PDB file of C-alpha atoms in Angstrom:
ATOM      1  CA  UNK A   1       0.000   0.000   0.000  1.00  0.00           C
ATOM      2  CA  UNK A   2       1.247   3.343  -1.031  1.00  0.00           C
ATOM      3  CA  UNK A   3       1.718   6.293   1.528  1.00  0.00           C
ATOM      4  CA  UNK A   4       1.159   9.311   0.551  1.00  0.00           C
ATOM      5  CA  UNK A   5       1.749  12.710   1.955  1.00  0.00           C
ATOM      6  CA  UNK A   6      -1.961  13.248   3.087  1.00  0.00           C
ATOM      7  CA  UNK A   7      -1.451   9.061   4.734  1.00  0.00           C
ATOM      8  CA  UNK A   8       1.229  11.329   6.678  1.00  0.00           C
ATOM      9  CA  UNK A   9      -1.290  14.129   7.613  1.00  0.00           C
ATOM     10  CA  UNK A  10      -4.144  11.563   8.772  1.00  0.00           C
ATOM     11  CA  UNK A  11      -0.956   9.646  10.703  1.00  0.00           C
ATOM     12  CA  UNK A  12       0.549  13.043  12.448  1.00  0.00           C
ATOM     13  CA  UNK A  13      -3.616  13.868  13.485  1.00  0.00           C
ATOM     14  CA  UNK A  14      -3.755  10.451  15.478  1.00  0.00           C
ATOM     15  CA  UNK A  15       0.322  10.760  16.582  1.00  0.00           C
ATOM     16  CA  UNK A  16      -0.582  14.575  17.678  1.00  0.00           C
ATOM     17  CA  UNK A  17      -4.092  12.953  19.981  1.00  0.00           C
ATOM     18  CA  UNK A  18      -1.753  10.227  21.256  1.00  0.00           C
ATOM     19  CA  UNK A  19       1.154  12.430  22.502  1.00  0.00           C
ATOM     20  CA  UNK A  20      -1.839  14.875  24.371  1.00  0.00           C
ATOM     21  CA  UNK A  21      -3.562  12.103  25.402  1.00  0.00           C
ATOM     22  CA  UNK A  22      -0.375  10.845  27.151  1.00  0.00           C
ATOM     23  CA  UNK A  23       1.503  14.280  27.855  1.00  0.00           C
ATOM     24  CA  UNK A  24       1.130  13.730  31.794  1.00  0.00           C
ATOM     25  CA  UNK A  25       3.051  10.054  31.641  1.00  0.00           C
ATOM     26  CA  UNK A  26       5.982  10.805  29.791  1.00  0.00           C
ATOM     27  CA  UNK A  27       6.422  13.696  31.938  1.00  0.00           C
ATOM     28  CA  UNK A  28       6.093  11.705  35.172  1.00  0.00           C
ATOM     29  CA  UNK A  29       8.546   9.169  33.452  1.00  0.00           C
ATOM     30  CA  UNK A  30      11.237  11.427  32.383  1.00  0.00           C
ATOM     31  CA  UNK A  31      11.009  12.586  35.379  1.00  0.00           C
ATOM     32  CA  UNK A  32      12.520  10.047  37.279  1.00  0.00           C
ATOM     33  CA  UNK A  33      15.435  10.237  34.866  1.00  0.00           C
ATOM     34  CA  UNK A  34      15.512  13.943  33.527  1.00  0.00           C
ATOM     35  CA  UNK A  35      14.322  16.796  33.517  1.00  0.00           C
ATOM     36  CA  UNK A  36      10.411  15.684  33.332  1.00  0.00           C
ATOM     37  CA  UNK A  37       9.422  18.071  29.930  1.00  0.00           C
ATOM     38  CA  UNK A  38       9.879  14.607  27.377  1.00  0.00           C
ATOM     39  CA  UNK A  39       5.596  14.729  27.381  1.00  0.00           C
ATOM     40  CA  UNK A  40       5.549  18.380  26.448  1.00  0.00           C
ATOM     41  CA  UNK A  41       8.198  18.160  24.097  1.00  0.00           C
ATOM     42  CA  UNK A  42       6.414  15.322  22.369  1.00  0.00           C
ATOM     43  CA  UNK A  43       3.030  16.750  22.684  1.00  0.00           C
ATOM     44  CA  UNK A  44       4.100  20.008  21.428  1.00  0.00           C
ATOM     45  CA  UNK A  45       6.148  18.935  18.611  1.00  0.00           C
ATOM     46  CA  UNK A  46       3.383  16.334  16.756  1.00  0.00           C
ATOM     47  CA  UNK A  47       0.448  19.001  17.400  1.00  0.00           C
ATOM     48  CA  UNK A  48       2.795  21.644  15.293  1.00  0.00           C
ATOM     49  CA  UNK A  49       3.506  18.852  12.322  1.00  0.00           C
ATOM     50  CA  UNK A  50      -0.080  17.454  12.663  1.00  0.00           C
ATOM     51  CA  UNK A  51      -1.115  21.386  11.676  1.00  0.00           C
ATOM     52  CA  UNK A  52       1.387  21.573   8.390  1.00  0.00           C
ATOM     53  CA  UNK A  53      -0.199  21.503   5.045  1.00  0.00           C
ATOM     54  CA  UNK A  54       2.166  18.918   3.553  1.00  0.00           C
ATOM     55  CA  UNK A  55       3.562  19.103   0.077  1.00  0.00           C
ATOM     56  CA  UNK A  56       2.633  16.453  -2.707  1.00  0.00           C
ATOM     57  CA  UNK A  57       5.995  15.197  -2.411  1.00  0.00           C
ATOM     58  CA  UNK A  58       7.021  13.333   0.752  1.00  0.00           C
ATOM     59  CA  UNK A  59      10.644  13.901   1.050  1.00  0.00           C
ATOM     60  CA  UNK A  60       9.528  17.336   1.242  1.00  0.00           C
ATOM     61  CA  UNK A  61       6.608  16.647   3.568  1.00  0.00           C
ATOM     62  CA  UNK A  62       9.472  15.353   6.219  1.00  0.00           C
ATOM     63  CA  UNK A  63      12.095  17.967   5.731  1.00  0.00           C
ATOM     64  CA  UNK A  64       8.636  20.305   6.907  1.00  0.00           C
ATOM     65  CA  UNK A  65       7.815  18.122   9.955  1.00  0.00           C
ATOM     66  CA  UNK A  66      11.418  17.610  10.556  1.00  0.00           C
ATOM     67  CA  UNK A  67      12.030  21.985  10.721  1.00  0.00           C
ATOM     68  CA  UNK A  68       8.404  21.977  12.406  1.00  0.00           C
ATOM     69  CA  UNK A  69       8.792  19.511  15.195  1.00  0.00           C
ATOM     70  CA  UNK A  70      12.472  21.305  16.077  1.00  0.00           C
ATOM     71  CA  UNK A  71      10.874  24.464  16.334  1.00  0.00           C
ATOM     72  CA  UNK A  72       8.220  23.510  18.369  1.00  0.00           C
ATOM     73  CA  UNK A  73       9.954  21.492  20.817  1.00  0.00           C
ATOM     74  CA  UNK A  74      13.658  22.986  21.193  1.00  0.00           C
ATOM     75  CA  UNK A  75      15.379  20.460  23.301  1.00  0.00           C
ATOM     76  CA  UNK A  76      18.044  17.332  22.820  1.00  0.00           C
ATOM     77  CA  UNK A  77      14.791  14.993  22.147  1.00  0.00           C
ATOM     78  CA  UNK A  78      13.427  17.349  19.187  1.00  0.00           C
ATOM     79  CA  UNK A  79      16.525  17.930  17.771  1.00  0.00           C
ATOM     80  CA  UNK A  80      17.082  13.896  17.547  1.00  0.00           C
ATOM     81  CA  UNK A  81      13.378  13.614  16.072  1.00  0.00           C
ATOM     82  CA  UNK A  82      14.023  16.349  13.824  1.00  0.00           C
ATOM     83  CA  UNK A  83      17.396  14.570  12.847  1.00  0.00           C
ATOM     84  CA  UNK A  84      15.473  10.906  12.518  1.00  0.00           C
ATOM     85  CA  UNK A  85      13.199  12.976  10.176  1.00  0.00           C
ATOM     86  CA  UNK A  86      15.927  14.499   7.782  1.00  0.00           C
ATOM     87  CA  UNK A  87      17.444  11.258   7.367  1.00  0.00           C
ATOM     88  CA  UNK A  88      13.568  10.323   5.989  1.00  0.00           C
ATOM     89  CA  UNK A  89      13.655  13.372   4.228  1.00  0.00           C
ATOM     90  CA  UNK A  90      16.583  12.815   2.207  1.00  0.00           C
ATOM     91  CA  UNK A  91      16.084   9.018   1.129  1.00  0.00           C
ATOM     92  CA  UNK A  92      12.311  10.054   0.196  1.00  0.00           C
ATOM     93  CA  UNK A  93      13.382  13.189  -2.022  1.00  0.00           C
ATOM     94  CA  UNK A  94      11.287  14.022  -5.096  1.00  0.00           C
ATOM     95  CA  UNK A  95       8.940  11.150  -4.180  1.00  0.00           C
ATOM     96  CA  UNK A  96       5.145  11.081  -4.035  1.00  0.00           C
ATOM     97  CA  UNK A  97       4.829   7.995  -2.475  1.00  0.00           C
ATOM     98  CA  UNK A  98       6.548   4.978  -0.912  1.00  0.00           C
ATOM     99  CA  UNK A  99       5.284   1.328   0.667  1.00  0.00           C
ATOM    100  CA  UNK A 100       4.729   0.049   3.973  1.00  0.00           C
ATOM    101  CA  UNK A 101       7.796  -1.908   3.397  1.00  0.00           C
ATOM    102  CA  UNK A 102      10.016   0.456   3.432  1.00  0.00           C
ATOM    103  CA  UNK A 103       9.408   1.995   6.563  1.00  0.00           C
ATOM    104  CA  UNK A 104      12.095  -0.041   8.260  1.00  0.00           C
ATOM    105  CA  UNK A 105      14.821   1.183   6.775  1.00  0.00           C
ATOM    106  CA  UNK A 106      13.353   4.757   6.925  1.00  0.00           C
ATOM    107  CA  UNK A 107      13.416   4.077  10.506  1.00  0.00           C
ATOM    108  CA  UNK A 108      16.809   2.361  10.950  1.00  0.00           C
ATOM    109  CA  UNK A 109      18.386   5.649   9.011  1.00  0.00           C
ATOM    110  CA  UNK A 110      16.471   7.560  11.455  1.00  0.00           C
ATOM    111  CA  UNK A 111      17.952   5.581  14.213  1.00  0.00           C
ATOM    112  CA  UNK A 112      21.481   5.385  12.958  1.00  0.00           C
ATOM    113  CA  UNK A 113      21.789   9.761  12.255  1.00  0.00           C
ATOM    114  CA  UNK A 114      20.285  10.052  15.681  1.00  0.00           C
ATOM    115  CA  UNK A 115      22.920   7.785  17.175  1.00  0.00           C
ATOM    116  CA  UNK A 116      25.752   9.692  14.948  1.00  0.00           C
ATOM    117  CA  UNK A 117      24.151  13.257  16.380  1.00  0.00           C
ATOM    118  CA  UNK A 118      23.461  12.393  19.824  1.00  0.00           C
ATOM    119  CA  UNK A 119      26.852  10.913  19.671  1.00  0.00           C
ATOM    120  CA  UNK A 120      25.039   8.098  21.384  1.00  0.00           C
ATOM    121  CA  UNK A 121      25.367   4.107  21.248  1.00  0.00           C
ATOM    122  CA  UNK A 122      22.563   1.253  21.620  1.00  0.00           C
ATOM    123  CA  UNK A 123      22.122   0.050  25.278  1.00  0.00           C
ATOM    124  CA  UNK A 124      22.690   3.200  26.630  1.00  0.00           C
ATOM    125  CA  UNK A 125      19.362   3.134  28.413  1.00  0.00           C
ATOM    126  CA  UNK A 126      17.800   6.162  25.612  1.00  0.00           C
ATOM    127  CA  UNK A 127      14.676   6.247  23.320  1.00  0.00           C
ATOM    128  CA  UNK A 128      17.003   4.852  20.909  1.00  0.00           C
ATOM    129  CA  UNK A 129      16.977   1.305  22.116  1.00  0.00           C
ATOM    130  CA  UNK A 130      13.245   1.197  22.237  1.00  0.00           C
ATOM    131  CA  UNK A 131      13.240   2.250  18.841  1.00  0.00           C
ATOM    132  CA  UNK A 132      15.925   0.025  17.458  1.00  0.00           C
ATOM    133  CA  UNK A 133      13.855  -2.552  18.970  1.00  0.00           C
ATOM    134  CA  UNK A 134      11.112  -1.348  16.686  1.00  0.00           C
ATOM    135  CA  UNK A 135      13.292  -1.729  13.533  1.00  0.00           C
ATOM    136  CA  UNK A 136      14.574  -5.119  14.606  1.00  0.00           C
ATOM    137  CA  UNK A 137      10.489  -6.295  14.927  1.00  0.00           C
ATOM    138  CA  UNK A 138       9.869  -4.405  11.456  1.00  0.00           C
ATOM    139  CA  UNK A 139      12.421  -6.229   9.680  1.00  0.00           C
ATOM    140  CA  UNK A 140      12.025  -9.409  11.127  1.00  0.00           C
ATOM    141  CA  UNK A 141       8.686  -9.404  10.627  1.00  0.00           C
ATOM    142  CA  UNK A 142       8.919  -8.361   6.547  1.00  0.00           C
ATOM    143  CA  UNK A 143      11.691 -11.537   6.698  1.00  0.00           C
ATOM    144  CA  UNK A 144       8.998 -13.864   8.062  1.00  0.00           C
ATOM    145  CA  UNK A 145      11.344 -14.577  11.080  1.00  0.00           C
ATOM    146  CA  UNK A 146       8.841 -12.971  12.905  1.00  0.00           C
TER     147      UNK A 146
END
């Protein structure tokens, strides 16, 4: 099944009502870690992409969430969304579509900039190993190991 941009927009609506919906939890969470503001920044950062009016072509459509999201939420976490995003941005360039099955990799090139910018490493106890454990379930699951 193809995605499109406006499969995007109807995605970032129900991402943006999930993030409010649980604002309050991921600020208790990070909380007992950080600085407690993870909720808000997530909250904050899908309600601005969930408003964008995104362009035909989705490479484009991420390099707009990706500038949106950092804008919205300045902090570490929105500049390694924003960063996941690019990476999306630049493998889907000049494209108006792409399929379910690639959204694996898209996500393992998010994963591996964020790692490079964060200057991070899996098993660090960060967002990052939840979702490398995402791509891992993604792929094998498209393998049939799954």
């Amino acid at each position: 099944m193809p995605i499109t941009s406006s499969e995007l927009k109807a995605a970032l609506a129900r991402i943006a009502d999930h993030a409010r919906e649980n604002r309050d939890f991921l600020c208790e969470a990070d909380a007992q870690l950080g600085d407690g503001d993870l909720g808000i920044t997530v909250a904050e950062g899908f309600a601005a992409c969930a408003k964008l009016d995104l362009n035909e072509d989705v490479g484009r459509a991420f390099f707009e969430m990706a500038k949106t999201f950092q804008q919205a939420s300045s902090s570490s976490f929105g500049t390694l969304v924003s960063t996941g995003m690019m990476a999306a941005a630049k493998t889907l360039r000049d494209r108006k579509e792409f399929e379910a099955d690639e959204i694996a990799g898209l996500l393992a090139q998010a994963r591996d900039a964020m790692l490079a910018r964060g200057k991070s490493s899996l098993g660090e106890k960060t967002v990052l190993d939840g979702l490398d454990a995402q791509v891992r379930a993604l792929e094998a699951t498209q393998s049939g190991a799954f």
